[in-house]
Amino acid sequence: MLTRDQVNQYKEEGYCLFPEFLDRAEVGRILKEIDDISAGATVANHDATRLEMEPRQPANGTLIRRIYEPCTYYPYFRAFSESASLLDALEQLLGPNVEIHYSKINMKPPAIGSIVEWHQDLSYYPLTNQDSLAVLFYLDDTSLTNGCLQVIPGPQTRRLMDHTRDGIFQGRITEPVDESKAVPLEGKAGSAIFMNGMTPHASAPNNSPHPRRTLIVSYRAADAFPIHIEGMTAKQEVHMRVVRGCRATLARFTAASFPIPRYPRETKSLYELQELSRKGSAGG
Ligand SMILES: O=C(O)CCC(=O)C(=O)O
């Protein structure tokens, strides 16, 4: 369970950190699963529907950037995403009816791990209300040196910042971000960050010799329905399932309007879209 202070911090600041939510044995088990999934993958030979490789690579080409949707494809992670201790904490933040929304593992390997630029998750996946969050589980001791998550605190009712250029979605915030307000979230392996979908966040490249692996599982209140985006929502919703309580029969709306992302083209991930945007190739 989260403490009252953690729940209040989540509501007021858009995130809370739970130090060592997972014990060493649980982290060890997750890392073993990741090793099994990663075994033998190279740039030349990998399943691109399951794995995304780092664009910069050492000669053996084995560095993975992301494992897609582990809580859909692998039984261990599926069970993990439904574990009682996690769902109890989610119920405190999202209410009695909770759905899993998507999952991923960001590998941020030593020396090469990619940057994640400032963004708000709901810009990618608009919902009818703001009761959605990502839980980020650090699987390594994580600090500024290996690219810990950084957030800009503020209430979840804040506005969505501009993520577009000339009307085209860039996958990153395009208006000035006051980085002096950024809070680095350092934590030991096993720590969990509960972060609302409206909280601006980013992480630097991993220039250190240490890995920074993070399992990210996103959930939403059952009455936060996706706003349909052609070509995207249907693909995304195959990963949705009820994990506590039941489906909702009423959609709850908290905003009179919400920006709908117009993607420049189909991209594999946030990383690829943000790269296109940096190169000026994301339209607009
Ligand atoms: O891995 C990180 O540091 C942040 C990840 C993130 O924001 C994302 O994958 O959407």
PDB file of C-alpha atoms and ligand atoms in Angstrom:
ATOM      1  CA  MET A   1       0.000   0.000   0.000  1.00  0.00           C
ATOM      2  CA  LEU A   2       1.088   3.586  -0.554  1.00  0.00           C
ATOM      3  CA  THR A   3       1.325   5.858   2.471  1.00  0.00           C
ATOM      4  CA  ARG A   4      -0.997   8.839   2.805  1.00  0.00           C
ATOM      5  CA  ASP A   5       1.963  11.113   2.017  1.00  0.00           C
ATOM      6  CA  GLN A   6       2.719   9.201  -1.171  1.00  0.00           C
ATOM      7  CA  VAL A   7      -0.912   9.428  -2.306  1.00  0.00           C
ATOM      8  CA  ASN A   8      -0.983  13.153  -1.529  1.00  0.00           C
ATOM      9  CA  GLN A   9       2.290  13.711  -3.348  1.00  0.00           C
ATOM     10  CA  TYR A  10       0.932  11.881  -6.403  1.00  0.00           C
ATOM     11  CA  LYS A  11      -2.176  14.099  -6.402  1.00  0.00           C
ATOM     12  CA  GLU A  12      -0.362  17.369  -5.811  1.00  0.00           C
ATOM     13  CA  GLU A  13       2.865  16.786  -7.733  1.00  0.00           C
ATOM     14  CA  GLY A  14       1.879  14.178 -10.327  1.00  0.00           C
ATOM     15  CA  TYR A  15       4.224  11.454  -9.086  1.00  0.00           C
ATOM     16  CA  CYS A  16       5.481   9.597  -6.031  1.00  0.00           C
ATOM     17  CA  LEU A  17       8.499   7.410  -5.488  1.00  0.00           C
ATOM     18  CA  PHE A  18       8.231   4.179  -3.500  1.00  0.00           C
ATOM     19  CA  PRO A  19      11.794   3.140  -2.551  1.00  0.00           C
ATOM     20  CA  GLU A  20      12.484  -0.561  -3.073  1.00  0.00           C
ATOM     21  CA  PHE A  21       8.886  -1.553  -3.827  1.00  0.00           C
ATOM     22  CA  LEU A  22      10.362  -4.829  -5.162  1.00  0.00           C
ATOM     23  CA  ASP A  23      12.871  -6.845  -3.161  1.00  0.00           C
ATOM     24  CA  ARG A  24      16.195  -8.098  -4.553  1.00  0.00           C
ATOM     25  CA  ALA A  25      14.816 -11.549  -5.381  1.00  0.00           C
ATOM     26  CA  GLU A  26      11.959 -10.022  -7.427  1.00  0.00           C
ATOM     27  CA  VAL A  27      14.358  -7.748  -9.292  1.00  0.00           C
ATOM     28  CA  GLY A  28      16.683 -10.717  -9.920  1.00  0.00           C
ATOM     29  CA  ARG A  29      13.790 -12.722 -11.354  1.00  0.00           C
ATOM     30  CA  ILE A  30      12.773  -9.877 -13.689  1.00  0.00           C
ATOM     31  CA  LEU A  31      16.368  -9.474 -14.899  1.00  0.00           C
ATOM     32  CA  LYS A  32      16.573 -13.207 -15.589  1.00  0.00           C
ATOM     33  CA  GLU A  33      13.378 -12.965 -17.703  1.00  0.00           C
ATOM     34  CA  ILE A  34      14.897 -10.036 -19.588  1.00  0.00           C
ATOM     35  CA  ASP A  35      18.086 -12.031 -20.239  1.00  0.00           C
ATOM     36  CA  ASP A  36      16.015 -14.914 -21.609  1.00  0.00           C
ATOM     37  CA  ILE A  37      14.026 -12.605 -23.891  1.00  0.00           C
ATOM     38  CA  SER A  38      17.194 -10.847 -25.079  1.00  0.00           C
ATOM     39  CA  ALA A  39      19.322 -13.957 -25.634  1.00  0.00           C
ATOM     40  CA  GLY A  40      20.809 -14.101 -29.125  1.00  0.00           C
ATOM     41  CA  ALA A  41      19.198 -10.885 -30.425  1.00  0.00           C
ATOM     42  CA  THR A  42      21.392  -8.827 -32.742  1.00  0.00           C
ATOM     43  CA  VAL A  43      20.706  -5.925 -35.078  1.00  0.00           C
ATOM     44  CA  ALA A  44      20.900  -8.359 -37.997  1.00  0.00           C
ATOM     45  CA  ASN A  45      18.778 -11.043 -36.357  1.00  0.00           C
ATOM     46  CA  HIS A  46      15.968 -10.088 -33.984  1.00  0.00           C
ATOM     47  CA  ASP A  47      12.186 -10.128 -33.873  1.00  0.00           C
ATOM     48  CA  ALA A  48      11.297  -6.513 -34.642  1.00  0.00           C
ATOM     49  CA  THR A  49       7.747  -7.053 -33.386  1.00  0.00           C
ATOM     50  CA  ARG A  50       9.120  -7.710 -29.896  1.00  0.00           C
ATOM     51  CA  LEU A  51      12.413  -5.807 -29.689  1.00  0.00           C
ATOM     52  CA  GLU A  52      13.822  -2.456 -30.760  1.00  0.00           C
ATOM     53  CA  MET A  53      17.617  -2.270 -31.087  1.00  0.00           C
ATOM     54  CA  GLU A  54      19.763   0.751 -30.219  1.00  0.00           C
ATOM     55  CA  PRO A  55      20.724   2.670 -33.377  1.00  0.00           C
ATOM     56  CA  ARG A  56      24.315   3.067 -32.144  1.00  0.00           C
ATOM     57  CA  GLN A  57      25.944  -0.302 -31.456  1.00  0.00           C
ATOM     58  CA  PRO A  58      29.229  -1.939 -30.570  1.00  0.00           C
ATOM     59  CA  ALA A  59      30.648  -4.359 -33.163  1.00  0.00           C
ATOM     60  CA  ASN A  60      28.590  -7.351 -31.959  1.00  0.00           C
ATOM     61  CA  GLY A  61      25.322  -5.392 -32.420  1.00  0.00           C
ATOM     62  CA  THR A  62      23.560  -6.848 -29.370  1.00  0.00           C
ATOM     63  CA  LEU A  63      22.290  -3.754 -27.563  1.00  0.00           C
ATOM     64  CA  ILE A  64      18.520  -3.628 -27.162  1.00  0.00           C
ATOM     65  CA  ARG A  65      16.768  -0.314 -26.664  1.00  0.00           C
ATOM     66  CA  ARG A  66      13.288  -1.522 -25.824  1.00  0.00           C
ATOM     67  CA  ILE A  67      11.313  -4.716 -25.210  1.00  0.00           C
ATOM     68  CA  TYR A  68       7.752  -4.113 -26.423  1.00  0.00           C
ATOM     69  CA  GLU A  69       4.665  -4.998 -24.385  1.00  0.00           C
ATOM     70  CA  PRO A  70       6.191  -7.576 -21.978  1.00  0.00           C
ATOM     71  CA  CYS A  71       2.928  -7.764 -19.998  1.00  0.00           C
ATOM     72  CA  THR A  72       1.120  -8.982 -23.127  1.00  0.00           C
ATOM     73  CA  TYR A  73       3.677 -11.375 -24.579  1.00  0.00           C
ATOM     74  CA  TYR A  74       5.379 -13.066 -21.587  1.00  0.00           C
ATOM     75  CA  PRO A  75       3.484 -14.942 -18.834  1.00  0.00           C
ATOM     76  CA  TYR A  76       5.839 -13.842 -16.055  1.00  0.00           C
ATOM     77  CA  PHE A  77       5.300 -10.141 -16.799  1.00  0.00           C
ATOM     78  CA  ARG A  78       1.596 -10.642 -17.346  1.00  0.00           C
ATOM     79  CA  ALA A  79       1.280 -12.123 -13.842  1.00  0.00           C
ATOM     80  CA  PHE A  80       3.536  -9.381 -12.462  1.00  0.00           C
ATOM     81  CA  SER A  81       1.241  -6.677 -13.864  1.00  0.00           C
ATOM     82  CA  GLU A  82      -1.638  -8.242 -11.890  1.00  0.00           C
ATOM     83  CA  SER A  83       0.178  -8.810  -8.588  1.00  0.00           C
ATOM     84  CA  ALA A  84      -1.942  -7.927  -5.573  1.00  0.00           C
ATOM     85  CA  SER A  85       0.533  -5.495  -3.957  1.00  0.00           C
ATOM     86  CA  LEU A  86       0.776  -3.499  -7.165  1.00  0.00           C
ATOM     87  CA  LEU A  87      -2.974  -3.461  -7.791  1.00  0.00           C
ATOM     88  CA  ASP A  88      -3.634  -2.377  -4.198  1.00  0.00           C
ATOM     89  CA  ALA A  89      -1.408   0.659  -4.764  1.00  0.00           C
ATOM     90  CA  LEU A  90      -3.057   1.378  -8.123  1.00  0.00           C
ATOM     91  CA  GLU A  91      -6.506   1.215  -6.589  1.00  0.00           C
ATOM     92  CA  GLN A  92      -5.469   3.949  -4.159  1.00  0.00           C
ATOM     93  CA  LEU A  93      -4.615   6.216  -7.105  1.00  0.00           C
ATOM     94  CA  LEU A  94      -7.103   5.185  -9.795  1.00  0.00           C
ATOM     95  CA  GLY A  95     -10.137   3.854  -7.935  1.00  0.00           C
ATOM     96  CA  PRO A  96     -11.685   0.362  -7.860  1.00  0.00           C
ATOM     97  CA  ASN A  97     -11.781  -0.380 -11.598  1.00  0.00           C
ATOM     98  CA  VAL A  98      -8.358  -0.515 -13.234  1.00  0.00           C
ATOM     99  CA  GLU A  99      -7.168  -1.486 -16.719  1.00  0.00           C
ATOM    100  CA  ILE A 100      -3.680  -2.108 -17.976  1.00  0.00           C
ATOM    101  CA  HIS A 101      -2.988   0.129 -20.915  1.00  0.00           C
ATOM    102  CA  TYR A 102       0.512  -0.783 -22.250  1.00  0.00           C
ATOM    103  CA  SER A 103       3.926  -1.930 -21.055  1.00  0.00           C
ATOM    104  CA  LYS A 104       7.554  -1.748 -22.130  1.00  0.00           C
ATOM    105  CA  ILE A 105      11.075  -2.241 -20.847  1.00  0.00           C
ATOM    106  CA  ASN A 106      13.515   0.542 -21.588  1.00  0.00           C
ATOM    107  CA  MET A 107      17.014  -0.933 -21.484  1.00  0.00           C
ATOM    108  CA  LYS A 108      19.189   2.216 -21.611  1.00  0.00           C
ATOM    109  CA  PRO A 109      22.387   0.190 -21.941  1.00  0.00           C
ATOM    110  CA  PRO A 110      25.735   1.469 -20.595  1.00  0.00           C
ATOM    111  CA  ALA A 111      27.528   4.173 -22.626  1.00  0.00           C
ATOM    112  CA  ILE A 112      24.883   4.151 -25.403  1.00  0.00           C
ATOM    113  CA  GLY A 113      21.382   4.226 -23.861  1.00  0.00           C
ATOM    114  CA  SER A 114      19.192   6.708 -25.726  1.00  0.00           C
ATOM    115  CA  ILE A 115      17.834  10.025 -24.507  1.00  0.00           C
ATOM    116  CA  VAL A 116      14.113  10.449 -23.757  1.00  0.00           C
ATOM    117  CA  GLU A 117      13.063  14.045 -24.319  1.00  0.00           C
ATOM    118  CA  TRP A 118      10.458  15.961 -22.330  1.00  0.00           C
ATOM    119  CA  HIS A 119       6.938  14.795 -22.979  1.00  0.00           C
ATOM    120  CA  GLN A 120       3.610  14.046 -21.295  1.00  0.00           C
ATOM    121  CA  ASP A 121       2.364  10.508 -21.898  1.00  0.00           C
ATOM    122  CA  LEU A 122      -1.239  11.545 -22.531  1.00  0.00           C
ATOM    123  CA  SER A 123      -0.108  13.495 -25.592  1.00  0.00           C
ATOM    124  CA  TYR A 124       0.471  10.094 -27.235  1.00  0.00           C
ATOM    125  CA  TYR A 125      -2.690   8.390 -25.995  1.00  0.00           C
ATOM    126  CA  PRO A 126      -5.507  10.881 -25.335  1.00  0.00           C
ATOM    127  CA  LEU A 127      -8.121   9.603 -22.898  1.00  0.00           C
ATOM    128  CA  THR A 128     -11.429  11.033 -21.755  1.00  0.00           C
ATOM    129  CA  ASN A 129      -9.928  11.890 -18.352  1.00  0.00           C
ATOM    130  CA  GLN A 130      -6.536  12.172 -16.699  1.00  0.00           C
ATOM    131  CA  ASP A 131      -6.672   9.125 -14.442  1.00  0.00           C
ATOM    132  CA  SER A 132      -3.902   7.193 -16.125  1.00  0.00           C
ATOM    133  CA  LEU A 133      -0.410   6.579 -14.884  1.00  0.00           C
ATOM    134  CA  ALA A 134       2.803   4.755 -15.610  1.00  0.00           C
ATOM    135  CA  VAL A 135       4.624   2.751 -12.959  1.00  0.00           C
ATOM    136  CA  LEU A 136       8.355   2.742 -13.611  1.00  0.00           C
ATOM    137  CA  PHE A 137      10.299   0.011 -11.816  1.00  0.00           C
ATOM    138  CA  TYR A 138      14.014   0.611 -11.654  1.00  0.00           C
ATOM    139  CA  LEU A 139      15.835  -2.658 -12.216  1.00  0.00           C
ATOM    140  CA  ASP A 140      19.288  -1.182 -11.505  1.00  0.00           C
ATOM    141  CA  ASP A 141      20.487   1.369  -8.984  1.00  0.00           C
ATOM    142  CA  THR A 142      19.656   4.567 -10.824  1.00  0.00           C
ATOM    143  CA  SER A 143      21.023   8.081 -10.511  1.00  0.00           C
ATOM    144  CA  LEU A 144      21.631  11.105 -12.691  1.00  0.00           C
ATOM    145  CA  THR A 145      24.828   9.469 -13.995  1.00  0.00           C
ATOM    146  CA  ASN A 146      23.019   6.554 -15.670  1.00  0.00           C
ATOM    147  CA  GLY A 147      19.989   8.573 -16.775  1.00  0.00           C
ATOM    148  CA  CYS A 148      17.370   8.468 -14.027  1.00  0.00           C
ATOM    149  CA  LEU A 149      13.875   9.735 -14.730  1.00  0.00           C
ATOM    150  CA  GLN A 150      13.346  13.463 -14.237  1.00  0.00           C
ATOM    151  CA  VAL A 151       9.925  15.016 -13.725  1.00  0.00           C
ATOM    152  CA  ILE A 152       8.452  18.489 -13.485  1.00  0.00           C
ATOM    153  CA  PRO A 153       6.110  18.341 -10.490  1.00  0.00           C
ATOM    154  CA  GLY A 154       2.600  19.743 -10.675  1.00  0.00           C
ATOM    155  CA  PRO A 155      -1.008  18.627 -10.339  1.00  0.00           C
ATOM    156  CA  GLN A 156      -2.422  16.093 -12.770  1.00  0.00           C
ATOM    157  CA  THR A 157      -5.062  18.627 -13.709  1.00  0.00           C
ATOM    158  CA  ARG A 158      -2.465  20.780 -15.435  1.00  0.00           C
ATOM    159  CA  ARG A 159      -2.717  21.519 -19.140  1.00  0.00           C
ATOM    160  CA  LEU A 160      -1.195  19.478 -21.905  1.00  0.00           C
ATOM    161  CA  MET A 161       1.811  21.353 -23.249  1.00  0.00           C
ATOM    162  CA  ASP A 162       2.400  21.798 -26.976  1.00  0.00           C
ATOM    163  CA  HIS A 163       3.952  18.692 -28.595  1.00  0.00           C
ATOM    164  CA  THR A 164       3.508  19.857 -32.194  1.00  0.00           C
ATOM    165  CA  ARG A 165       5.279  21.727 -34.936  1.00  0.00           C
ATOM    166  CA  ASP A 166       3.000  23.223 -37.593  1.00  0.00           C
ATOM    167  CA  GLY A 167       0.218  20.998 -36.323  1.00  0.00           C
ATOM    168  CA  ILE A 168       2.243  17.758 -36.621  1.00  0.00           C
ATOM    169  CA  PHE A 169       2.891  15.705 -33.477  1.00  0.00           C
ATOM    170  CA  GLN A 170       6.594  15.652 -32.573  1.00  0.00           C
ATOM    171  CA  GLY A 171       6.442  13.252 -29.616  1.00  0.00           C
ATOM    172  CA  ARG A 172       8.188  15.810 -27.412  1.00  0.00           C
ATOM    173  CA  ILE A 173       7.323  19.154 -25.881  1.00  0.00           C
ATOM    174  CA  THR A 174       7.994  21.911 -28.396  1.00  0.00           C
ATOM    175  CA  GLU A 175       7.345  24.918 -26.158  1.00  0.00           C
ATOM    176  CA  PRO A 176      10.019  26.038 -23.638  1.00  0.00           C
ATOM    177  CA  VAL A 177      10.365  23.704 -20.643  1.00  0.00           C
ATOM    178  CA  ASP A 178      11.613  25.255 -17.414  1.00  0.00           C
ATOM    179  CA  GLU A 179      14.241  22.626 -16.592  1.00  0.00           C
ATOM    180  CA  SER A 180      15.189  24.497 -13.404  1.00  0.00           C
ATOM    181  CA  LYS A 181      12.010  22.915 -11.959  1.00  0.00           C
ATOM    182  CA  ALA A 182      13.059  19.360 -12.910  1.00  0.00           C
ATOM    183  CA  VAL A 183      13.350  16.838 -10.083  1.00  0.00           C
ATOM    184  CA  PRO A 184      15.714  13.889 -10.689  1.00  0.00           C
ATOM    185  CA  LEU A 185      14.264  10.669  -9.254  1.00  0.00           C
ATOM    186  CA  GLU A 186      17.215   8.612  -8.109  1.00  0.00           C
ATOM    187  CA  GLY A 187      16.523   5.227  -6.517  1.00  0.00           C
ATOM    188  CA  LYS A 188      17.855   1.789  -5.790  1.00  0.00           C
ATOM    189  CA  ALA A 189      16.947  -1.230  -7.905  1.00  0.00           C
ATOM    190  CA  GLY A 190      13.374  -2.238  -7.074  1.00  0.00           C
ATOM    191  CA  SER A 191      12.138   1.329  -6.518  1.00  0.00           C
ATOM    192  CA  ALA A 192       8.854   2.226  -8.195  1.00  0.00           C
ATOM    193  CA  ILE A 193       7.732   5.602  -9.500  1.00  0.00           C
ATOM    194  CA  PHE A 194       3.993   6.166  -9.912  1.00  0.00           C
ATOM    195  CA  MET A 195       3.698   8.950 -12.479  1.00  0.00           C
ATOM    196  CA  ASN A 196       0.517  10.512 -13.816  1.00  0.00           C
ATOM    197  CA  GLY A 197       0.046  10.690 -17.597  1.00  0.00           C
ATOM    198  CA  MET A 198       0.094  14.509 -17.507  1.00  0.00           C
ATOM    199  CA  THR A 199       3.472  14.783 -15.722  1.00  0.00           C
ATOM    200  CA  PRO A 200       6.249  16.111 -17.991  1.00  0.00           C
ATOM    201  CA  HIS A 201       9.249  13.799 -17.816  1.00  0.00           C
ATOM    202  CA  ALA A 202      12.528  13.026 -19.548  1.00  0.00           C
ATOM    203  CA  SER A 203      15.787  11.170 -19.057  1.00  0.00           C
ATOM    204  CA  ALA A 204      19.311  11.860 -20.267  1.00  0.00           C
ATOM    205  CA  PRO A 205      21.365   9.410 -22.334  1.00  0.00           C
ATOM    206  CA  ASN A 206      23.223   6.817 -20.293  1.00  0.00           C
ATOM    207  CA  ASN A 207      26.862   7.879 -20.582  1.00  0.00           C
ATOM    208  CA  SER A 208      27.927   5.748 -17.620  1.00  0.00           C
ATOM    209  CA  PRO A 209      29.377   2.220 -17.586  1.00  0.00           C
ATOM    210  CA  HIS A 210      26.274   1.004 -15.688  1.00  0.00           C
ATOM    211  CA  PRO A 211      22.984  -0.234 -17.137  1.00  0.00           C
ATOM    212  CA  ARG A 212      19.699   1.525 -16.384  1.00  0.00           C
ATOM    213  CA  ARG A 213      16.926  -0.931 -17.103  1.00  0.00           C
ATOM    214  CA  THR A 214      13.337   0.102 -16.332  1.00  0.00           C
ATOM    215  CA  LEU A 215      10.100  -1.852 -16.577  1.00  0.00           C
ATOM    216  CA  ILE A 216       7.225   0.516 -17.343  1.00  0.00           C
ATOM    217  CA  VAL A 217       3.605  -0.562 -16.973  1.00  0.00           C
ATOM    218  CA  SER A 218       0.806   1.879 -17.691  1.00  0.00           C
ATOM    219  CA  TYR A 219      -2.672   1.659 -16.207  1.00  0.00           C
ATOM    220  CA  ARG A 220      -5.832   3.738 -16.368  1.00  0.00           C
ATOM    221  CA  ALA A 221      -9.111   4.055 -14.541  1.00  0.00           C
ATOM    222  CA  ALA A 222     -11.721   1.998 -16.393  1.00  0.00           C
ATOM    223  CA  ASP A 223     -13.774   5.145 -17.080  1.00  0.00           C
ATOM    224  CA  ALA A 224     -10.831   6.756 -18.910  1.00  0.00           C
ATOM    225  CA  PHE A 225     -11.703   5.675 -22.442  1.00  0.00           C
ATOM    226  CA  PRO A 226      -9.304   6.179 -25.346  1.00  0.00           C
ATOM    227  CA  ILE A 227     -10.253   8.910 -27.794  1.00  0.00           C
ATOM    228  CA  HIS A 228     -10.226   7.172 -31.131  1.00  0.00           C
ATOM    229  CA  ILE A 229      -7.284   7.944 -33.396  1.00  0.00           C
ATOM    230  CA  GLU A 230      -7.388   6.295 -36.778  1.00  0.00           C
ATOM    231  CA  GLY A 231      -4.646   3.738 -37.325  1.00  0.00           C
ATOM    232  CA  MET A 232      -3.476   3.892 -33.719  1.00  0.00           C
ATOM    233  CA  THR A 233      -6.125   3.248 -31.084  1.00  0.00           C
ATOM    234  CA  ALA A 234      -7.185  -0.168 -32.386  1.00  0.00           C
ATOM    235  CA  LYS A 235      -3.552  -1.378 -32.462  1.00  0.00           C
ATOM    236  CA  GLN A 236      -2.891  -0.080 -28.965  1.00  0.00           C
ATOM    237  CA  GLU A 237      -6.065  -1.453 -27.415  1.00  0.00           C
ATOM    238  CA  VAL A 238      -5.101  -5.076 -28.070  1.00  0.00           C
ATOM    239  CA  HIS A 239      -2.883  -4.707 -24.990  1.00  0.00           C
ATOM    240  CA  MET A 240      -5.708  -3.430 -22.774  1.00  0.00           C
ATOM    241  CA  ARG A 241      -7.266  -5.726 -20.155  1.00  0.00           C
ATOM    242  CA  VAL A 242      -9.125  -5.260 -16.891  1.00  0.00           C
ATOM    243  CA  VAL A 243      -6.793  -6.056 -13.990  1.00  0.00           C
ATOM    244  CA  ARG A 244      -9.028  -5.064 -11.081  1.00  0.00           C
ATOM    245  CA  GLY A 245     -12.772  -4.532 -10.764  1.00  0.00           C
ATOM    246  CA  CYS A 246     -14.763  -4.362 -13.977  1.00  0.00           C
ATOM    247  CA  ARG A 247     -15.195  -2.459 -17.229  1.00  0.00           C
ATOM    248  CA  ALA A 248     -16.973   0.873 -17.080  1.00  0.00           C
ATOM    249  CA  THR A 249     -20.273   1.628 -18.760  1.00  0.00           C
ATOM    250  CA  LEU A 250     -19.848   5.416 -18.456  1.00  0.00           C
ATOM    251  CA  ALA A 251     -16.946   7.421 -19.836  1.00  0.00           C
ATOM    252  CA  ARG A 252     -15.870  10.237 -17.491  1.00  0.00           C
ATOM    253  CA  PHE A 253     -14.796  13.488 -19.175  1.00  0.00           C
ATOM    254  CA  THR A 254     -12.605  16.026 -17.396  1.00  0.00           C
ATOM    255  CA  ALA A 255     -11.640  18.331 -20.248  1.00  0.00           C
ATOM    256  CA  ALA A 256     -13.781  20.276 -22.672  1.00  0.00           C
ATOM    257  CA  SER A 257     -11.204  19.586 -25.386  1.00  0.00           C
ATOM    258  CA  PHE A 258      -7.948  17.701 -25.771  1.00  0.00           C
ATOM    259  CA  PRO A 259      -5.289  17.783 -28.536  1.00  0.00           C
ATOM    260  CA  ILE A 260      -5.274  14.789 -30.886  1.00  0.00           C
ATOM    261  CA  PRO A 261      -1.803  13.864 -32.174  1.00  0.00           C
ATOM    262  CA  ARG A 262      -1.387  13.933 -35.953  1.00  0.00           C
ATOM    263  CA  TYR A 263       1.565  11.588 -36.420  1.00  0.00           C
ATOM    264  CA  PRO A 264       3.975  12.438 -39.267  1.00  0.00           C
ATOM    265  CA  ARG A 265       4.113   8.736 -40.194  1.00  0.00           C
ATOM    266  CA  GLU A 266       4.084   5.368 -38.457  1.00  0.00           C
ATOM    267  CA  THR A 267       7.049   5.099 -36.089  1.00  0.00           C
ATOM    268  CA  LYS A 268       8.287   2.193 -33.973  1.00  0.00           C
ATOM    269  CA  SER A 269       8.407   4.170 -30.743  1.00  0.00           C
ATOM    270  CA  LEU A 270       8.780   7.448 -28.942  1.00  0.00           C
ATOM    271  CA  TYR A 271      12.553   7.154 -29.533  1.00  0.00           C
ATOM    272  CA  GLU A 272      12.160   7.035 -33.301  1.00  0.00           C
ATOM    273  CA  LEU A 273       9.612   9.862 -33.391  1.00  0.00           C
ATOM    274  CA  GLN A 274      11.758  12.104 -31.180  1.00  0.00           C
ATOM    275  CA  GLU A 275      14.800  11.356 -33.398  1.00  0.00           C
ATOM    276  CA  LEU A 276      12.824  12.325 -36.500  1.00  0.00           C
ATOM    277  CA  SER A 277      11.734  15.501 -34.743  1.00  0.00           C
ATOM    278  CA  ARG A 278      15.326  16.430 -33.808  1.00  0.00           C
ATOM    279  CA  LYS A 279      16.372  15.972 -37.430  1.00  0.00           C
ATOM    280  CA  GLY A 280      13.475  18.182 -38.538  1.00  0.00           C
ATOM    281  CA  SER A 281      11.956  15.238 -40.447  1.00  0.00           C
ATOM    282  CA  ALA A 282       8.750  14.871 -38.441  1.00  0.00           C
ATOM    283  CA  GLY A 283       6.767  17.050 -40.846  1.00  0.00           C
ATOM    284  CA  GLY A 284       5.681  20.543 -39.963  1.00  0.00           C
TER     285      GLY A 284
HETATM  286  O1  LIG B   1      12.997   5.416 -19.777  1.00  0.00           O
HETATM  287  C1  LIG B   1      12.788   6.572 -19.392  1.00  0.00           C
HETATM  288  O2  LIG B   1      13.638   7.228 -18.813  1.00  0.00           O
HETATM  289  C2  LIG B   1      11.478   7.272 -19.627  1.00  0.00           C
HETATM  290  C3  LIG B   1      10.642   6.502 -20.536  1.00  0.00           C
HETATM  291  C4  LIG B   1       9.471   7.173 -21.124  1.00  0.00           C
HETATM  292  O3  LIG B   1       9.093   8.262 -20.802  1.00  0.00           O
HETATM  293  C5  LIG B   1       8.769   6.432 -22.156  1.00  0.00           C
HETATM  294  O4  LIG B   1       9.263   5.387 -22.615  1.00  0.00           O
HETATM  295  O5  LIG B   1       7.660   6.905 -22.526  1.00  0.00           O
END
